[in-house]
Each structure stands twice: as structure tokens, then as C-alpha cells.
Amino acid sequence: MFVIEAYRTLRDRGPYPADQVIKDLDGSFAFVVYDHKANTVFTALASDGRIKLFWGIAADGSVVISDDLEVVKGSCAKSFAPFPTGCMFHTESGLMNYEHPINKMKAMPRVDSEGVMCGANFKVDTYSRINSMPRVGSETNWSEWNSA
């Protein structure tokens, strides 16, 4: 039930950001929630690395997410990677690290033993930040912020 409530927080833009709800979870977890009405996916994986989750792109362009590596390999050929620990993915907002929500994620190409690029591993880019409320002096008129 808690996972469903976390998803609803993200979907309904509740009082708490979804990354904060997920960050407060304790222990090992991995989940995938598919909302068939909104046609969206919400996925998260704990940062402790105990549970493995894999994802990739199938031949038809759909996203495949599973804890069974053989299912992902069979569906995605070489276009798959481990799901990054400490991260969450939502169809609308993409991949983000819930422990460092203001930092962007950086794709690091995965290369197989034959030297062929076969997906990407994602890491937190500590040098880039997601744009948020601008930081300016107290004389700023905040009523005009984000009105453009």
C-alpha cells in the first residue's frame, strides 16, 4: 500500500515530492508500478544494492524492467543495463536519483566484450544541477517567476 501512496504522491503532486517519499523508505526494495489509465510507469530501487533490477529498450521501442536478467536480455538483446541504485524512474519526469534530486543523471556508455556499445549505466553528475527556483536578492518580484 505504501508504494501505491508514493506513486499517487508523484501522480497527484501531493504535499511531498516523490523523491522525498522514496528517500524515507528504509531497507531493501525494488518496485515497478504501471498505471494503465495514465499509461505511465513508476519504478524505484533501493540504494543498498541488495536487490537487482534491470531495464532496457525492446525492439518495438518499449521499456522493459525486470529483476530477471534473462527476461530483459531476451527482450532487449544488448540494449539493457542494471537499473541504477538509489534512483527512481517515471515516464513523465524520467530518471532521477532520489538521494540527490537536484543533480542531473549522466549516461555512461556500456561496452560489451566485443567493443560494441550496448546501453548505458547512469551516475549522478555532481557538477550539474536541475533548474529550480532561481536564487536572487530579496527585492525580486516573485509573482512574475515562472510566468513566461
mmCIF file of N, CA and C in Angstrom:
data_model
loop_
_atom_site.group_PDB
_atom_site.id
_atom_site.type_symbol
_atom_site.label_atom_id
_atom_site.label_comp_id
_atom_site.label_asym_id
_atom_site.label_seq_id
_atom_site.Cartn_x
_atom_site.Cartn_y
_atom_site.Cartn_z
ATOM 1 N N MET A 1 0.819 -1.196 0.000
ATOM 2 C CA MET A 1 0.000 0.000 0.000
ATOM 3 C C MET A 1 0.867 1.266 0.000
ATOM 4 N N PHE A 2 1.992 1.201 0.681
ATOM 5 C CA PHE A 2 2.830 2.387 0.752
ATOM 6 C C PHE A 2 3.380 2.766 -0.619
ATOM 7 N N VAL A 3 3.742 1.780 -1.421
ATOM 8 C CA VAL A 3 4.253 2.046 -2.766
ATOM 9 C C VAL A 3 3.183 2.728 -3.613
ATOM 10 N N ILE A 4 1.966 2.279 -3.480
ATOM 11 C CA ILE A 4 0.858 2.900 -4.222
ATOM 12 C C ILE A 4 0.682 4.350 -3.772
ATOM 13 N N GLU A 5 0.803 4.621 -2.487
ATOM 14 C CA GLU A 5 0.694 6.000 -1.996
ATOM 15 C C GLU A 5 1.844 6.866 -2.501
ATOM 16 N N ALA A 6 3.049 6.307 -2.565
ATOM 17 C CA ALA A 6 4.178 7.054 -3.119
ATOM 18 C C ALA A 6 3.912 7.402 -4.577
ATOM 19 N N TYR A 7 3.363 6.451 -5.315
ATOM 20 C CA TYR A 7 3.020 6.714 -6.711
ATOM 21 C C TYR A 7 1.961 7.810 -6.806
ATOM 22 N N ARG A 8 0.969 7.740 -5.980
ATOM 23 C CA ARG A 8 -0.090 8.765 -6.003
ATOM 24 C C ARG A 8 0.464 10.151 -5.679
ATOM 25 N N THR A 9 1.462 10.201 -4.794
ATOM 26 C CA THR A 9 2.115 11.474 -4.483
ATOM 27 C C THR A 9 2.722 12.071 -5.741
ATOM 28 N N LEU A 10 3.415 11.236 -6.498
ATOM 29 C CA LEU A 10 4.014 11.704 -7.744
ATOM 30 C C LEU A 10 2.933 12.094 -8.749
ATOM 31 N N ARG A 11 1.940 11.254 -8.889
ATOM 32 C CA ARG A 11 0.884 11.487 -9.881
ATOM 33 C C ARG A 11 0.048 12.721 -9.568
ATOM 34 N N ASP A 12 -0.326 12.873 -8.322
ATOM 35 C CA ASP A 12 -1.242 13.948 -7.939
ATOM 36 C C ASP A 12 -0.535 15.200 -7.446
ATOM 37 N N ARG A 13 0.787 15.196 -7.445
ATOM 38 C CA ARG A 13 1.576 16.344 -6.985
ATOM 39 C C ARG A 13 1.185 16.721 -5.559
ATOM 40 N N GLY A 14 1.206 15.713 -4.697
ATOM 41 C CA GLY A 14 0.832 15.903 -3.303
ATOM 42 C C GLY A 14 1.764 16.850 -2.572
ATOM 43 N N PRO A 15 1.609 16.963 -1.260
ATOM 44 C CA PRO A 15 2.389 17.932 -0.495
ATOM 45 C C PRO A 15 3.873 17.588 -0.393
ATOM 46 N N TYR A 16 4.245 16.335 -0.645
ATOM 47 C CA TYR A 16 5.646 15.934 -0.555
ATOM 48 C C TYR A 16 6.137 15.499 -1.936
ATOM 49 N N PRO A 17 7.353 15.902 -2.298
ATOM 50 C CA PRO A 17 7.904 15.414 -3.566
ATOM 51 C C PRO A 17 8.108 13.898 -3.495
ATOM 52 N N ALA A 18 7.904 13.221 -4.607
ATOM 53 C CA ALA A 18 8.032 11.763 -4.630
ATOM 54 C C ALA A 18 9.429 11.318 -4.223
ATOM 55 N N ASP A 19 10.453 12.086 -4.601
ATOM 56 C CA ASP A 19 11.813 11.688 -4.222
ATOM 57 C C ASP A 19 11.977 11.669 -2.709
ATOM 58 N N GLN A 20 11.308 12.586 -2.002
ATOM 59 C CA GLN A 20 11.397 12.614 -0.541
ATOM 60 C C GLN A 20 10.669 11.424 0.068
ATOM 61 N N VAL A 21 9.557 11.026 -0.528
ATOM 62 C CA VAL A 21 8.805 9.865 -0.030
ATOM 63 C C VAL A 21 9.651 8.604 -0.189
ATOM 64 N N ILE A 22 10.267 8.433 -1.363
ATOM 65 C CA ILE A 22 11.092 7.249 -1.612
ATOM 66 C C ILE A 22 12.339 7.266 -0.734
ATOM 67 N N LYS A 23 12.941 8.434 -0.564
ATOM 68 C CA LYS A 23 14.158 8.562 0.246
ATOM 69 C C LYS A 23 13.905 8.123 1.688
ATOM 70 N N ASP A 24 12.690 8.307 2.172
ATOM 71 C CA ASP A 24 12.363 7.946 3.547
ATOM 72 C C ASP A 24 12.090 6.455 3.741
ATOM 73 N N LEU A 25 12.047 5.683 2.656
ATOM 74 C CA LEU A 25 11.870 4.234 2.794
ATOM 75 C C LEU A 25 13.132 3.641 3.412
ATOM 76 N N ASP A 26 12.954 2.670 4.267
ATOM 77 C CA ASP A 26 14.078 2.046 4.940
ATOM 78 C C ASP A 26 14.157 0.582 4.513
ATOM 79 N N GLY A 27 15.351 0.103 4.221
ATOM 80 C CA GLY A 27 15.543 -1.292 3.850
ATOM 81 C C GLY A 27 15.743 -1.477 2.361
ATOM 82 N N SER A 28 15.745 -2.745 1.962
ATOM 83 C CA SER A 28 15.924 -3.101 0.552
ATOM 84 C C SER A 28 14.575 -3.147 -0.132
ATOM 85 N N PHE A 29 14.490 -2.535 -1.306
ATOM 86 C CA PHE A 29 13.236 -2.553 -2.063
ATOM 87 C C PHE A 29 13.505 -2.324 -3.531
ATOM 88 N N ALA A 30 12.599 -2.799 -4.318
ATOM 89 C CA ALA A 30 12.543 -2.531 -5.752
ATOM 90 C C ALA A 30 11.086 -2.698 -6.133
ATOM 91 N N PHE A 31 10.579 -1.777 -6.919
ATOM 92 C CA PHE A 31 9.197 -1.925 -7.361
ATOM 93 C C PHE A 31 8.981 -1.277 -8.720
ATOM 94 N N VAL A 32 7.964 -1.770 -9.392
ATOM 95 C CA VAL A 32 7.514 -1.214 -10.667
ATOM 96 C C VAL A 32 6.007 -1.094 -10.565
ATOM 97 N N VAL A 33 5.499 0.115 -10.751
ATOM 98 C CA VAL A 33 4.054 0.352 -10.759
ATOM 99 C C VAL A 33 3.676 0.811 -12.156
ATOM 100 N N TYR A 34 2.734 0.116 -12.768
ATOM 101 C CA TYR A 34 2.234 0.517 -14.085
ATOM 102 C C TYR A 34 0.815 1.032 -13.915
ATOM 103 N N ASP A 35 0.588 2.269 -14.312
ATOM 104 C CA ASP A 35 -0.744 2.888 -14.252
ATOM 105 C C ASP A 35 -1.356 2.760 -15.640
ATOM 106 N N HIS A 36 -2.260 1.802 -15.797
ATOM 107 C CA HIS A 36 -2.815 1.552 -17.131
ATOM 108 C C HIS A 36 -3.733 2.667 -17.610
ATOM 109 N N LYS A 37 -4.335 3.414 -16.684
ATOM 110 C CA LYS A 37 -5.192 4.532 -17.095
ATOM 111 C C LYS A 37 -4.377 5.691 -17.657
ATOM 112 N N ALA A 38 -3.253 5.995 -17.012
ATOM 113 C CA ALA A 38 -2.400 7.097 -17.461
ATOM 114 C C ALA A 38 -1.301 6.622 -18.408
ATOM 115 N N ASN A 39 -1.165 5.301 -18.553
ATOM 116 C CA ASN A 39 -0.137 4.700 -19.399
ATOM 117 C C ASN A 39 1.268 5.162 -18.975
ATOM 118 N N THR A 40 1.530 5.111 -17.664
ATOM 119 C CA THR A 40 2.819 5.529 -17.121
ATOM 120 C C THR A 40 3.427 4.425 -16.259
ATOM 121 N N VAL A 41 4.745 4.510 -16.084
ATOM 122 C CA VAL A 41 5.491 3.569 -15.250
ATOM 123 C C VAL A 41 6.196 4.360 -14.158
ATOM 124 N N PHE A 42 6.183 3.832 -12.935
ATOM 125 C CA PHE A 42 6.910 4.409 -11.809
ATOM 126 C C PHE A 42 7.738 3.285 -11.199
ATOM 127 N N THR A 43 9.057 3.460 -11.170
ATOM 128 C CA THR A 43 9.985 2.434 -10.709
ATOM 129 C C THR A 43 10.994 3.046 -9.753
ATOM 130 N N ALA A 44 11.390 2.288 -8.744
ATOM 131 C CA ALA A 44 12.445 2.744 -7.833
ATOM 132 C C ALA A 44 13.227 1.543 -7.334
ATOM 133 N N LEU A 45 14.490 1.798 -6.991
ATOM 134 C CA LEU A 45 15.374 0.766 -6.482
ATOM 135 C C LEU A 45 16.170 1.325 -5.311
ATOM 136 N N ALA A 46 16.242 0.554 -4.233
ATOM 137 C CA ALA A 46 16.975 0.980 -3.042
ATOM 138 C C ALA A 46 18.443 1.202 -3.354
ATOM 139 N N SER A 47 19.073 2.001 -2.532
ATOM 140 C CA SER A 47 20.479 2.337 -2.764
ATOM 141 C C SER A 47 21.457 1.325 -2.175
ATOM 142 N N ASP A 48 20.966 0.346 -1.425
ATOM 143 C CA ASP A 48 21.885 -0.598 -0.789
ATOM 144 C C ASP A 48 22.425 -1.670 -1.740
ATOM 145 N N GLY A 49 21.837 -1.825 -2.913
ATOM 146 C CA GLY A 49 22.340 -2.759 -3.917
ATOM 147 C C GLY A 49 22.037 -4.220 -3.673
ATOM 148 N N ARG A 50 21.240 -4.551 -2.670
ATOM 149 C CA ARG A 50 20.919 -5.952 -2.381
ATOM 150 C C ARG A 50 19.995 -6.560 -3.436
ATOM 151 N N ILE A 51 19.087 -5.762 -3.939
ATOM 152 C CA ILE A 51 18.142 -6.237 -4.944
ATOM 153 C C ILE A 51 18.616 -5.754 -6.305
ATOM 154 N N LYS A 52 18.578 -6.640 -7.282
ATOM 155 C CA LYS A 52 18.990 -6.297 -8.637
ATOM 156 C C LYS A 52 17.749 -6.039 -9.485
ATOM 157 N N LEU A 53 17.829 -5.032 -10.316
ATOM 158 C CA LEU A 53 16.764 -4.687 -11.244
ATOM 159 C C LEU A 53 17.445 -4.300 -12.546
ATOM 160 N N PHE A 54 16.871 -4.723 -13.673
ATOM 161 C CA PHE A 54 17.456 -4.452 -14.978
ATOM 162 C C PHE A 54 16.413 -3.776 -15.851
ATOM 163 N N TRP A 55 16.906 -2.961 -16.795
ATOM 164 C CA TRP A 55 15.988 -2.318 -17.723
ATOM 165 C C TRP A 55 16.659 -2.168 -19.074
ATOM 166 N N GLY A 56 15.809 -2.017 -20.084
ATOM 167 C CA GLY A 56 16.334 -1.875 -21.434
ATOM 168 C C GLY A 56 15.234 -1.458 -22.386
ATOM 169 N N ILE A 57 15.611 -1.320 -23.647
ATOM 170 C CA ILE A 57 14.672 -0.936 -24.691
ATOM 171 C C ILE A 57 14.480 -2.134 -25.609
ATOM 172 N N ALA A 58 13.229 -2.549 -25.777
ATOM 173 C CA ALA A 58 12.903 -3.664 -26.657
ATOM 174 C C ALA A 58 12.927 -3.208 -28.117
ATOM 175 N N ALA A 59 12.853 -4.153 -29.031
ATOM 176 C CA ALA A 59 12.900 -3.858 -30.458
ATOM 177 C C ALA A 59 11.765 -2.929 -30.896
ATOM 178 N N ASP A 60 10.622 -3.005 -30.221
ATOM 179 C CA ASP A 60 9.485 -2.143 -30.592
ATOM 180 C C ASP A 60 9.543 -0.768 -29.922
ATOM 181 N N GLY A 61 10.609 -0.473 -29.150
ATOM 182 C CA GLY A 61 10.776 0.826 -28.513
ATOM 183 C C GLY A 61 10.214 0.919 -27.112
ATOM 184 N N SER A 62 9.610 -0.143 -26.613
ATOM 185 C CA SER A 62 9.048 -0.119 -25.266
ATOM 186 C C SER A 62 10.141 -0.369 -24.225
ATOM 187 N N VAL A 63 9.890 0.111 -23.011
ATOM 188 C CA VAL A 63 10.822 -0.073 -21.903
ATOM 189 C C VAL A 63 10.520 -1.407 -21.223
ATOM 190 N N VAL A 64 11.558 -2.178 -20.972
ATOM 191 C CA VAL A 64 11.433 -3.459 -20.279
ATOM 192 C C VAL A 64 12.145 -3.312 -18.946
ATOM 193 N N ILE A 65 11.446 -3.639 -17.842
ATOM 194 C CA ILE A 65 12.025 -3.565 -16.500
ATOM 195 C C ILE A 65 11.700 -4.873 -15.783
ATOM 196 N N SER A 66 12.729 -5.516 -15.237
ATOM 197 C CA SER A 66 12.512 -6.783 -14.554
ATOM 198 C C SER A 66 13.677 -7.078 -13.618
ATOM 199 N N ASP A 67 13.421 -7.940 -12.637
ATOM 200 C CA ASP A 67 14.503 -8.409 -11.781
ATOM 201 C C ASP A 67 15.127 -9.673 -12.358
ATOM 202 N N ASP A 68 14.562 -10.189 -13.444
ATOM 203 C CA ASP A 68 15.067 -11.383 -14.112
ATOM 204 C C ASP A 68 15.912 -10.960 -15.316
ATOM 205 N N LEU A 69 17.219 -11.107 -15.200
ATOM 206 C CA LEU A 69 18.133 -10.678 -16.245
ATOM 207 C C LEU A 69 17.859 -11.378 -17.573
ATOM 208 N N GLU A 70 17.487 -12.645 -17.521
ATOM 209 C CA GLU A 70 17.249 -13.397 -18.756
ATOM 210 C C GLU A 70 16.036 -12.859 -19.519
ATOM 211 N N VAL A 71 15.026 -12.397 -18.813
ATOM 212 C CA VAL A 71 13.851 -11.799 -19.466
ATOM 213 C C VAL A 71 14.265 -10.527 -20.191
ATOM 214 N N VAL A 72 15.056 -9.701 -19.541
ATOM 215 C CA VAL A 72 15.495 -8.441 -20.144
ATOM 216 C C VAL A 72 16.422 -8.711 -21.321
ATOM 217 N N LYS A 73 17.356 -9.647 -21.175
ATOM 218 C CA LYS A 73 18.250 -9.998 -22.281
ATOM 219 C C LYS A 73 17.458 -10.513 -23.478
ATOM 220 N N GLY A 74 16.474 -11.354 -23.224
ATOM 221 C CA GLY A 74 15.665 -11.916 -24.301
ATOM 222 C C GLY A 74 14.823 -10.875 -25.017
ATOM 223 N N SER A 75 14.389 -9.857 -24.304
ATOM 224 C CA SER A 75 13.545 -8.819 -24.897
ATOM 225 C C SER A 75 14.337 -7.693 -25.527
ATOM 226 N N CYS A 76 15.506 -7.415 -24.992
ATOM 227 C CA CYS A 76 16.247 -6.220 -25.390
ATOM 228 C C CYS A 76 17.542 -6.506 -26.124
ATOM 229 N N ALA A 77 17.883 -7.761 -26.342
ATOM 230 C CA ALA A 77 19.161 -8.137 -26.956
ATOM 231 C C ALA A 77 20.291 -7.520 -26.143
ATOM 232 N N LYS A 78 21.067 -6.597 -26.724
ATOM 233 C CA LYS A 78 22.175 -5.991 -25.990
ATOM 234 C C LYS A 78 21.830 -4.618 -25.433
ATOM 235 N N SER A 79 20.626 -4.132 -25.669
ATOM 236 C CA SER A 79 20.253 -2.785 -25.235
ATOM 237 C C SER A 79 19.634 -2.818 -23.838
ATOM 238 N N PHE A 80 20.421 -3.190 -22.838
ATOM 239 C CA PHE A 80 19.934 -3.228 -21.462
ATOM 240 C C PHE A 80 21.066 -2.881 -20.519
ATOM 241 N N ALA A 81 20.718 -2.592 -19.274
ATOM 242 C CA ALA A 81 21.707 -2.255 -18.248
ATOM 243 C C ALA A 81 21.081 -2.488 -16.881
ATOM 244 N N PRO A 82 21.902 -2.574 -15.849
ATOM 245 C CA PRO A 82 21.343 -2.618 -14.497
ATOM 246 C C PRO A 82 20.641 -1.298 -14.194
ATOM 247 N N PHE A 83 19.511 -1.377 -13.533
ATOM 248 C CA PHE A 83 18.819 -0.165 -13.106
ATOM 249 C C PHE A 83 19.687 0.478 -12.023
ATOM 250 N N PRO A 84 19.909 1.787 -12.101
ATOM 251 C CA PRO A 84 20.808 2.422 -11.129
ATOM 252 C C PRO A 84 20.242 2.416 -9.706
ATOM 253 N N THR A 85 21.092 2.045 -8.751
ATOM 254 C CA THR A 85 20.670 2.018 -7.357
ATOM 255 C C THR A 85 20.434 3.441 -6.858
ATOM 256 N N GLY A 86 19.499 3.578 -5.932
ATOM 257 C CA GLY A 86 19.191 4.887 -5.361
ATOM 258 C C GLY A 86 18.434 5.790 -6.317
ATOM 259 N N CYS A 87 17.834 5.206 -7.342
ATOM 260 C CA CYS A 87 17.142 6.005 -8.362
ATOM 261 C C CYS A 87 15.685 5.615 -8.498
ATOM 262 N N MET A 88 14.959 6.533 -9.099
ATOM 263 C CA MET A 88 13.566 6.270 -9.451
ATOM 264 C C MET A 88 13.342 6.755 -10.873
ATOM 265 N N PHE A 89 12.391 6.138 -11.550
ATOM 266 C CA PHE A 89 12.066 6.496 -12.925
ATOM 267 C C PHE A 89 10.561 6.665 -13.030
ATOM 268 N N HIS A 90 10.160 7.738 -13.685
ATOM 269 C CA HIS A 90 8.753 7.949 -14.004
ATOM 270 C C HIS A 90 8.681 8.334 -15.468
ATOM 271 N N THR A 91 7.687 7.822 -16.153
ATOM 272 C CA THR A 91 7.544 8.059 -17.582
ATOM 273 C C THR A 91 7.601 9.540 -17.925
ATOM 274 N N GLU A 92 6.957 10.384 -17.128
ATOM 275 C CA GLU A 92 6.886 11.812 -17.441
ATOM 276 C C GLU A 92 8.138 12.585 -17.036
ATOM 277 N N SER A 93 8.728 12.255 -15.891
ATOM 278 C CA SER A 93 9.867 13.040 -15.402
ATOM 279 C C SER A 93 11.215 12.383 -15.662
ATOM 280 N N GLY A 94 11.225 11.129 -16.091
ATOM 281 C CA GLY A 94 12.471 10.449 -16.411
ATOM 282 C C GLY A 94 13.178 9.887 -15.192
ATOM 283 N N LEU A 95 14.464 9.668 -15.342
ATOM 284 C CA LEU A 95 15.283 9.054 -14.300
ATOM 285 C C LEU A 95 15.870 10.125 -13.390
ATOM 286 N N MET A 96 15.805 9.885 -12.093
ATOM 287 C CA MET A 96 16.432 10.791 -11.137
ATOM 288 C C MET A 96 16.909 10.000 -9.931
ATOM 289 N N ASN A 97 17.936 10.513 -9.297
ATOM 290 C CA ASN A 97 18.448 9.913 -8.080
ATOM 291 C C ASN A 97 17.684 10.540 -6.920
ATOM 292 N N TYR A 98 16.976 9.729 -6.149
ATOM 293 C CA TYR A 98 16.160 10.294 -5.069
ATOM 294 C C TYR A 98 17.005 10.741 -3.875
ATOM 295 N N GLU A 99 18.269 10.320 -3.807
ATOM 296 C CA GLU A 99 19.147 10.782 -2.740
ATOM 297 C C GLU A 99 19.779 12.133 -3.074
ATOM 298 N N HIS A 100 19.893 12.436 -4.360
ATOM 299 C CA HIS A 100 20.462 13.696 -4.844
ATOM 300 C C HIS A 100 19.531 14.262 -5.916
ATOM 301 N N PRO A 101 18.323 14.673 -5.538
ATOM 302 C CA PRO A 101 17.316 15.052 -6.539
ATOM 303 C C PRO A 101 17.627 16.316 -7.335
ATOM 304 N N ILE A 102 18.540 17.156 -6.854
ATOM 305 C CA ILE A 102 18.826 18.378 -7.610
ATOM 306 C C ILE A 102 19.960 18.184 -8.615
ATOM 307 N N ASN A 103 20.593 17.012 -8.616
ATOM 308 C CA ASN A 103 21.654 16.726 -9.574
ATOM 309 C C ASN A 103 21.106 15.941 -10.756
ATOM 310 N N LYS A 104 21.625 16.247 -11.939
ATOM 311 C CA LYS A 104 21.233 15.518 -13.141
ATOM 312 C C LYS A 104 21.906 14.151 -13.158
ATOM 313 N N MET A 105 21.341 13.251 -13.940
ATOM 314 C CA MET A 105 21.924 11.934 -14.140
ATOM 315 C C MET A 105 22.751 11.968 -15.418
ATOM 316 N N LYS A 106 23.890 11.299 -15.395
ATOM 317 C CA LYS A 106 24.782 11.270 -16.547
ATOM 318 C C LYS A 106 24.873 9.841 -17.075
ATOM 319 N N ALA A 107 24.658 9.686 -18.391
ATOM 320 C CA ALA A 107 24.751 8.370 -19.018
ATOM 321 C C ALA A 107 26.210 8.039 -19.302
ATOM 322 N N MET A 108 26.618 6.872 -18.865
ATOM 323 C CA MET A 108 27.968 6.373 -19.124
ATOM 324 C C MET A 108 27.805 5.157 -20.041
ATOM 325 N N PRO A 109 28.282 5.226 -21.295
ATOM 326 C CA PRO A 109 28.070 4.126 -22.246
ATOM 327 C C PRO A 109 28.611 2.794 -21.720
ATOM 328 N N ARG A 110 27.829 1.736 -21.944
ATOM 329 C CA ARG A 110 28.260 0.375 -21.624
ATOM 330 C C ARG A 110 28.812 -0.245 -22.891
ATOM 331 N N VAL A 111 29.949 -0.865 -22.803
ATOM 332 C CA VAL A 111 30.564 -1.518 -23.949
ATOM 333 C C VAL A 111 30.734 -2.996 -23.620
ATOM 334 N N ASP A 112 30.301 -3.863 -24.553
ATOM 335 C CA ASP A 112 30.420 -5.302 -24.305
ATOM 336 C C ASP A 112 31.840 -5.781 -24.574
ATOM 337 N N SER A 113 32.073 -7.071 -24.438
ATOM 338 C CA SER A 113 33.418 -7.631 -24.597
ATOM 339 C C SER A 113 33.947 -7.523 -26.021
ATOM 340 N N GLU A 114 33.046 -7.273 -26.975
ATOM 341 C CA GLU A 114 33.449 -7.121 -28.371
ATOM 342 C C GLU A 114 33.696 -5.661 -28.740
ATOM 343 N N GLY A 115 33.542 -4.755 -27.777
ATOM 344 C CA GLY A 115 33.768 -3.343 -28.025
ATOM 345 C C GLY A 115 32.571 -2.613 -28.617
ATOM 346 N N VAL A 116 31.389 -3.226 -28.566
ATOM 347 C CA VAL A 116 30.175 -2.638 -29.120
ATOM 348 C C VAL A 116 29.378 -1.983 -27.997
ATOM 349 N N MET A 117 28.919 -0.736 -28.225
ATOM 350 C CA MET A 117 28.102 -0.050 -27.227
ATOM 351 C C MET A 117 26.756 -0.768 -27.109
ATOM 352 N N CYS A 118 26.366 -1.066 -25.880
ATOM 353 C CA CYS A 118 25.152 -1.861 -25.672
ATOM 354 C C CYS A 118 24.315 -1.317 -24.518
ATOM 355 N N GLY A 119 24.100 -0.046 -24.488
ATOM 356 C CA GLY A 119 23.297 0.543 -23.422
ATOM 357 C C GLY A 119 24.108 1.545 -22.633
ATOM 358 N N ALA A 120 23.594 1.896 -21.470
ATOM 359 C CA ALA A 120 24.275 2.895 -20.646
ATOM 360 C C ALA A 120 24.038 2.623 -19.174
ATOM 361 N N ASN A 121 25.038 2.912 -18.389
ATOM 362 C CA ASN A 121 24.898 2.955 -16.938
ATOM 363 C C ASN A 121 24.751 4.420 -16.565
ATOM 364 N N PHE A 122 23.968 4.707 -15.558
ATOM 365 C CA PHE A 122 23.734 6.089 -15.164
ATOM 366 C C PHE A 122 24.355 6.375 -13.811
ATOM 367 N N LYS A 123 24.957 7.538 -13.713
ATOM 368 C CA LYS A 123 25.584 8.013 -12.478
ATOM 369 C C LYS A 123 25.102 9.425 -12.192
ATOM 370 N N VAL A 124 25.158 9.823 -10.918
ATOM 371 C CA VAL A 124 24.810 11.187 -10.539
ATOM 372 C C VAL A 124 25.929 12.107 -11.009
ATOM 373 N N ASP A 125 25.567 13.155 -11.734
ATOM 374 C CA ASP A 125 26.531 14.150 -12.181
ATOM 375 C C ASP A 125 26.585 15.242 -11.117
ATOM 376 N N THR A 126 27.611 15.205 -10.287
ATOM 377 C CA THR A 126 27.707 16.145 -9.170
ATOM 378 C C THR A 126 27.998 17.574 -9.603
ATOM 379 N N TYR A 127 28.358 17.755 -10.870
ATOM 380 C CA TYR A 127 28.703 19.090 -11.361
ATOM 381 C C TYR A 127 27.552 19.783 -12.083
ATOM 382 N N SER A 128 26.440 19.114 -12.258
ATOM 383 C CA SER A 128 25.296 19.755 -12.915
ATOM 384 C C SER A 128 24.082 19.689 -12.001
ATOM 385 N N ARG A 129 23.267 20.700 -12.103
ATOM 386 C CA ARG A 129 22.073 20.777 -11.251
ATOM 387 C C ARG A 129 20.842 20.987 -12.111
ATOM 388 N N ILE A 130 19.732 20.478 -11.622
ATOM 389 C CA ILE A 130 18.450 20.678 -12.278
ATOM 390 C C ILE A 130 17.965 22.066 -11.916
ATOM 391 N N ASN A 131 17.462 22.806 -12.902
ATOM 392 C CA ASN A 131 16.964 24.153 -12.632
ATOM 393 C C ASN A 131 15.800 24.102 -11.659
ATOM 394 N N SER A 132 15.879 24.926 -10.656
ATOM 395 C CA SER A 132 14.804 25.042 -9.680
ATOM 396 C C SER A 132 14.494 26.519 -9.512
ATOM 397 N N MET A 133 13.900 26.884 -8.409
ATOM 398 C CA MET A 133 13.575 28.286 -8.180
ATOM 399 C C MET A 133 14.860 29.113 -8.214
ATOM 400 N N PRO A 134 14.866 30.185 -8.977
ATOM 401 C CA PRO A 134 16.092 30.983 -9.069
ATOM 402 C C PRO A 134 16.450 31.630 -7.730
ATOM 403 N N ARG A 135 17.742 31.740 -7.472
ATOM 404 C CA ARG A 135 18.219 32.363 -6.240
ATOM 405 C C ARG A 135 18.675 33.781 -6.567
ATOM 406 N N VAL A 136 17.913 34.737 -6.065
ATOM 407 C CA VAL A 136 18.230 36.142 -6.294
ATOM 408 C C VAL A 136 17.964 36.922 -5.021
ATOM 409 N N GLY A 137 18.236 38.199 -5.042
ATOM 410 C CA GLY A 137 18.040 39.034 -3.857
ATOM 411 C C GLY A 137 16.586 39.153 -3.440
ATOM 412 N N SER A 138 16.372 39.694 -2.263
ATOM 413 C CA SER A 138 15.024 39.802 -1.703
ATOM 414 C C SER A 138 14.175 40.849 -2.396
ATOM 415 N N GLU A 139 14.768 41.684 -3.259
ATOM 416 C CA GLU A 139 13.998 42.714 -3.949
ATOM 417 C C GLU A 139 13.247 42.159 -5.165
ATOM 418 N N THR A 140 13.434 40.888 -5.481
ATOM 419 C CA THR A 140 12.801 40.298 -6.650
ATOM 420 C C THR A 140 11.296 40.175 -6.463
ATOM 421 N N ASN A 141 10.548 40.426 -7.538
ATOM 422 C CA ASN A 141 9.099 40.256 -7.544
ATOM 423 C C ASN A 141 8.800 38.801 -7.889
ATOM 424 N N TRP A 142 8.486 37.981 -6.900
ATOM 425 C CA TRP A 142 8.265 36.541 -7.102
ATOM 426 C C TRP A 142 6.966 36.236 -7.829
ATOM 427 N N SER A 143 6.060 37.186 -7.925
ATOM 428 C CA SER A 143 4.800 36.929 -8.610
ATOM 429 C C SER A 143 5.022 36.728 -10.113
ATOM 430 N N GLU A 144 6.157 37.214 -10.633
ATOM 431 C CA GLU A 144 6.449 37.062 -12.048
ATOM 432 C C GLU A 144 7.261 35.800 -12.353
ATOM 433 N N TRP A 145 7.729 35.078 -11.325
ATOM 434 C CA TRP A 145 8.540 33.895 -11.538
ATOM 435 C C TRP A 145 7.731 32.818 -12.228
ATOM 436 N N ASN A 146 8.312 32.233 -13.227
ATOM 437 C CA ASN A 146 7.721 31.107 -13.971
ATOM 438 C C ASN A 146 6.439 31.491 -14.699
ATOM 439 N N SER A 147 6.231 32.750 -15.009
ATOM 440 C CA SER A 147 5.033 33.150 -15.735
ATOM 441 C C SER A 147 5.270 33.181 -17.240
ATOM 442 N N ALA A 148 6.500 33.004 -17.662
ATOM 443 C CA ALA A 148 6.813 33.037 -19.092
ATOM 444 C C ALA A 148 6.480 31.749 -19.771
#
